XYZ file of C-alpha atoms in Angstrom:
226
model
C 21.736 0.709 -12.864
C 24.579 2.263 -10.264
C 27.437 0.072 -9.900
C 30.858 -0.018 -7.734
C 32.385 3.619 -7.638
C 29.290 5.198 -9.123
C 28.660 7.990 -7.013
C 26.481 9.903 -9.652
C 22.721 9.190 -10.353
C 21.167 6.695 -11.995
C 21.046 6.884 -16.202
C 17.439 7.983 -16.106
C 14.577 5.781 -18.162
C 11.809 8.005 -17.951
C 11.085 11.864 -19.178
C 10.455 12.299 -15.795
C 14.278 11.488 -14.426
C 15.428 13.180 -17.247
C 14.146 16.263 -15.981
C 15.259 15.318 -12.311
C 18.421 15.397 -13.526
C 18.623 18.647 -15.468
C 17.554 20.551 -12.327
C 20.096 18.491 -10.122
C 22.806 19.521 -12.569
C 21.255 23.057 -12.445
C 21.068 23.456 -8.809
C 24.530 22.276 -8.317
C 26.299 24.718 -11.289
C 24.355 27.743 -9.120
C 25.975 26.193 -6.114
C 29.641 26.079 -7.832
C 29.495 29.433 -8.666
C 28.193 31.160 -5.261
C 31.561 28.688 -3.771
C 33.779 30.186 -6.430
C 32.318 33.738 -5.644
C 32.616 33.454 -1.574
C 36.055 31.913 -2.157
C 37.047 34.366 -4.223
C 35.983 37.176 -1.493
C 37.568 35.717 1.320
C 41.248 35.020 -0.238
C 41.014 38.545 -1.412
C 40.225 40.348 2.247
C 42.756 37.570 3.659
C 45.675 38.833 1.003
C 44.680 42.589 1.001
C 45.930 44.841 3.907
C 44.221 48.063 3.286
C 41.509 48.910 5.759
C 39.010 51.472 5.746
C 38.991 52.850 9.356
C 35.727 55.051 9.037
C 33.507 52.743 7.782
C 30.207 52.680 9.370
C 27.729 51.531 6.570
C 27.894 50.460 3.358
C 24.029 50.199 2.230
C 24.497 49.373 -1.506
C 26.864 46.326 -0.559
C 23.952 45.034 1.630
C 21.383 45.342 -0.790
C 23.433 43.842 -3.338
C 23.790 40.729 -0.764
C 20.396 40.788 -0.169
C 19.485 40.835 -3.680
C 21.526 38.122 -5.097
C 20.294 35.377 -2.600
C 16.922 36.151 -3.500
C 17.423 35.873 -7.138
C 19.431 32.621 -6.774
C 16.274 30.928 -5.021
C 14.238 32.367 -7.834
C 16.123 30.573 -10.105
C 16.342 27.385 -8.122
C 12.742 27.596 -6.686
C 11.053 27.739 -10.565
C 12.214 24.728 -11.898
C 11.440 23.098 -8.538
C 7.712 23.799 -8.702
C 7.505 22.857 -12.105
C 9.187 19.235 -11.360
C 6.602 19.062 -8.215
C 3.535 19.884 -10.606
C 5.275 16.999 -13.607
C 5.630 14.360 -10.747
C 2.054 14.455 -9.535
C 0.472 14.764 -12.659
C -1.480 11.563 -13.644
C -2.530 12.119 -17.706
C -4.483 9.296 -18.832
C -2.927 5.975 -17.500
C -3.689 3.146 -20.151
C -2.191 0.572 -17.187
C -2.561 0.460 -13.552
C -0.124 -1.860 -11.284
C -1.158 -2.611 -7.506
C 1.904 -2.696 -5.461
C 1.378 -4.112 -1.894
C 4.394 -4.078 0.534
C 4.675 -6.862 3.099
C 7.226 -7.962 5.852
C 9.640 -8.495 3.602
C 8.209 -9.091 -0.269
C 6.355 -7.307 -2.352
C 2.681 -8.431 -4.075
C 1.902 -6.956 -7.374
C -1.649 -6.989 -8.668
C -2.535 -5.930 -12.335
C -6.258 -4.153 -11.753
C -6.856 -3.900 -15.660
C -6.461 -8.017 -15.962
C -8.261 -10.809 -14.525
C -6.041 -13.326 -12.257
C -2.766 -11.384 -13.123
C -1.036 -11.392 -9.834
C 1.710 -12.283 -8.015
C 4.484 -11.760 -5.135
C 8.099 -11.089 -5.463
C 10.319 -12.549 -3.301
C 14.366 -11.690 -3.332
C 16.306 -14.497 -4.966
C 18.766 -16.402 -2.378
C 22.180 -16.506 -3.246
C 22.219 -20.017 -4.076
C 19.527 -19.475 -6.838
C 21.098 -16.731 -8.529
C 22.096 -17.171 -12.213
C 25.753 -15.878 -13.548
C 24.181 -12.713 -15.070
C 22.058 -11.879 -12.111
C 22.699 -9.361 -9.495
C 23.314 -10.205 -5.441
C 20.222 -8.999 -2.732
C 18.781 -7.198 -6.188
C 16.914 -9.893 -8.609
C 13.900 -11.163 -7.590
C 11.970 -14.809 -8.751
C 9.214 -12.874 -10.044
C 9.983 -9.864 -11.805
C 7.117 -6.926 -12.075
C 6.651 -7.284 -16.641
C 6.107 -3.841 -18.024
C 5.515 -2.071 -21.438
C 7.602 0.641 -22.690
C 6.365 3.832 -24.115
C 3.258 3.430 -21.825
C 1.691 5.556 -19.393
C 1.605 3.185 -16.386
C -0.295 4.300 -13.163
C 1.281 2.729 -10.080
C -1.188 2.342 -6.905
C 1.150 1.583 -3.790
C -0.310 0.209 -0.294
C 1.229 -2.054 2.499
C -0.518 -4.758 4.677
C 1.506 -4.226 7.855
C 4.115 -1.479 8.471
C 5.568 1.200 6.273
C 7.151 0.478 3.355
C 8.626 2.625 0.377
C 8.338 1.488 -3.673
C 11.330 3.305 -4.906
C 12.417 2.910 -8.446
C 15.555 5.701 -8.918
C 16.035 5.108 -12.636
C 12.197 6.179 -12.687
C 12.791 9.076 -10.559
C 9.622 7.550 -8.487
C 9.503 7.201 -4.779
C 5.909 6.227 -3.307
C 5.262 5.610 0.194
C 3.351 2.241 0.999
C 1.027 2.908 4.373
C -1.407 0.564 5.743
C -5.008 1.691 4.925
C -3.842 3.896 2.494
C -3.709 3.872 -1.474
C -0.559 6.786 -2.763
C -0.366 6.449 -6.321
C 2.124 7.978 -8.899
C 2.560 7.892 -12.880
C 5.789 6.779 -15.070
C 6.463 6.124 -18.508
C 9.207 4.105 -19.186
C 11.526 5.195 -22.389
C 13.424 2.197 -23.479
C 13.452 -1.528 -22.912
C 15.676 -3.275 -19.971
C 15.871 -4.200 -16.290
C 15.299 -1.643 -13.665
C 16.285 -2.481 -10.202
C 14.970 -0.935 -6.461
C 14.872 -1.146 -3.055
C 12.145 -0.512 -0.265
C 13.207 2.725 1.079
C 11.500 2.490 4.310
C 13.190 0.756 7.076
C 10.566 -1.448 7.944
C 12.242 -4.169 10.276
C 14.838 -6.798 9.832
C 14.845 -7.882 6.821
C 14.358 -4.451 5.290
C 17.178 -4.394 3.062
C 16.225 -7.925 1.892
C 12.383 -6.790 -0.290
C 14.244 -5.551 -3.854
C 12.309 -4.178 -6.743
C 12.933 -5.362 -9.974
C 11.178 -3.882 -13.760
C 11.477 -5.435 -16.748
C 10.638 -3.143 -19.429
C 9.818 -4.674 -22.657
C 8.028 -3.726 -26.103
C 4.016 -3.747 -25.983
C 3.657 -7.309 -28.282
C 6.037 -8.992 -25.978
C 4.164 -7.895 -22.578
C 0.838 -8.777 -24.429
C 2.391 -11.770 -25.324
C 3.162 -12.872 -21.729
C -0.239 -11.762 -20.366
C -1.794 -14.390 -22.686
C 0.519 -16.784 -21.076
C -0.581 -15.822 -17.437
């Protein structure tokens, strides 16, 4: 997860987020090259005292500076479109998680199993353990198996919310009266932290999301215990 002074993206914990980070780095390199080229051109013009008094047009350079941005946009658009299709792709999910946003907490239902549902509230600061994070930990974590295709259905009971998990590269709007869905696969075990990403009222910043990724055998034991 992100810590103080961490200005980069969170470590990826899904194949989708890995691709998003690759695309981010790819785009930044293109922007860096454009910045260097423009800065070099401006410095050359400022340090050059030569002028052409009779220059009226330059069709060659105009063609070049029209073609180069078009090619640059193509190099950015192609991987971007590929990622958009990957985000919307849902390929035979083995598990469905239903998420309902409330003011101001989340409730979860495991639609494939009977009577597995619970509410998830932010833990008050007085109840935190030494290894837990203020404003990020919850009383009931979402337990999910790793290396499993998981579909998440998101809706809201009152106002607009947004279920966002940066390490998984997923952010789904929770809209009252509508089901939005997404799909992800967790690559390794651990704790993943997220928050509501839609301003939903006075306690918007106090409805965090915590996913605990565990091996499949541990997930089955947890289901049997519930």
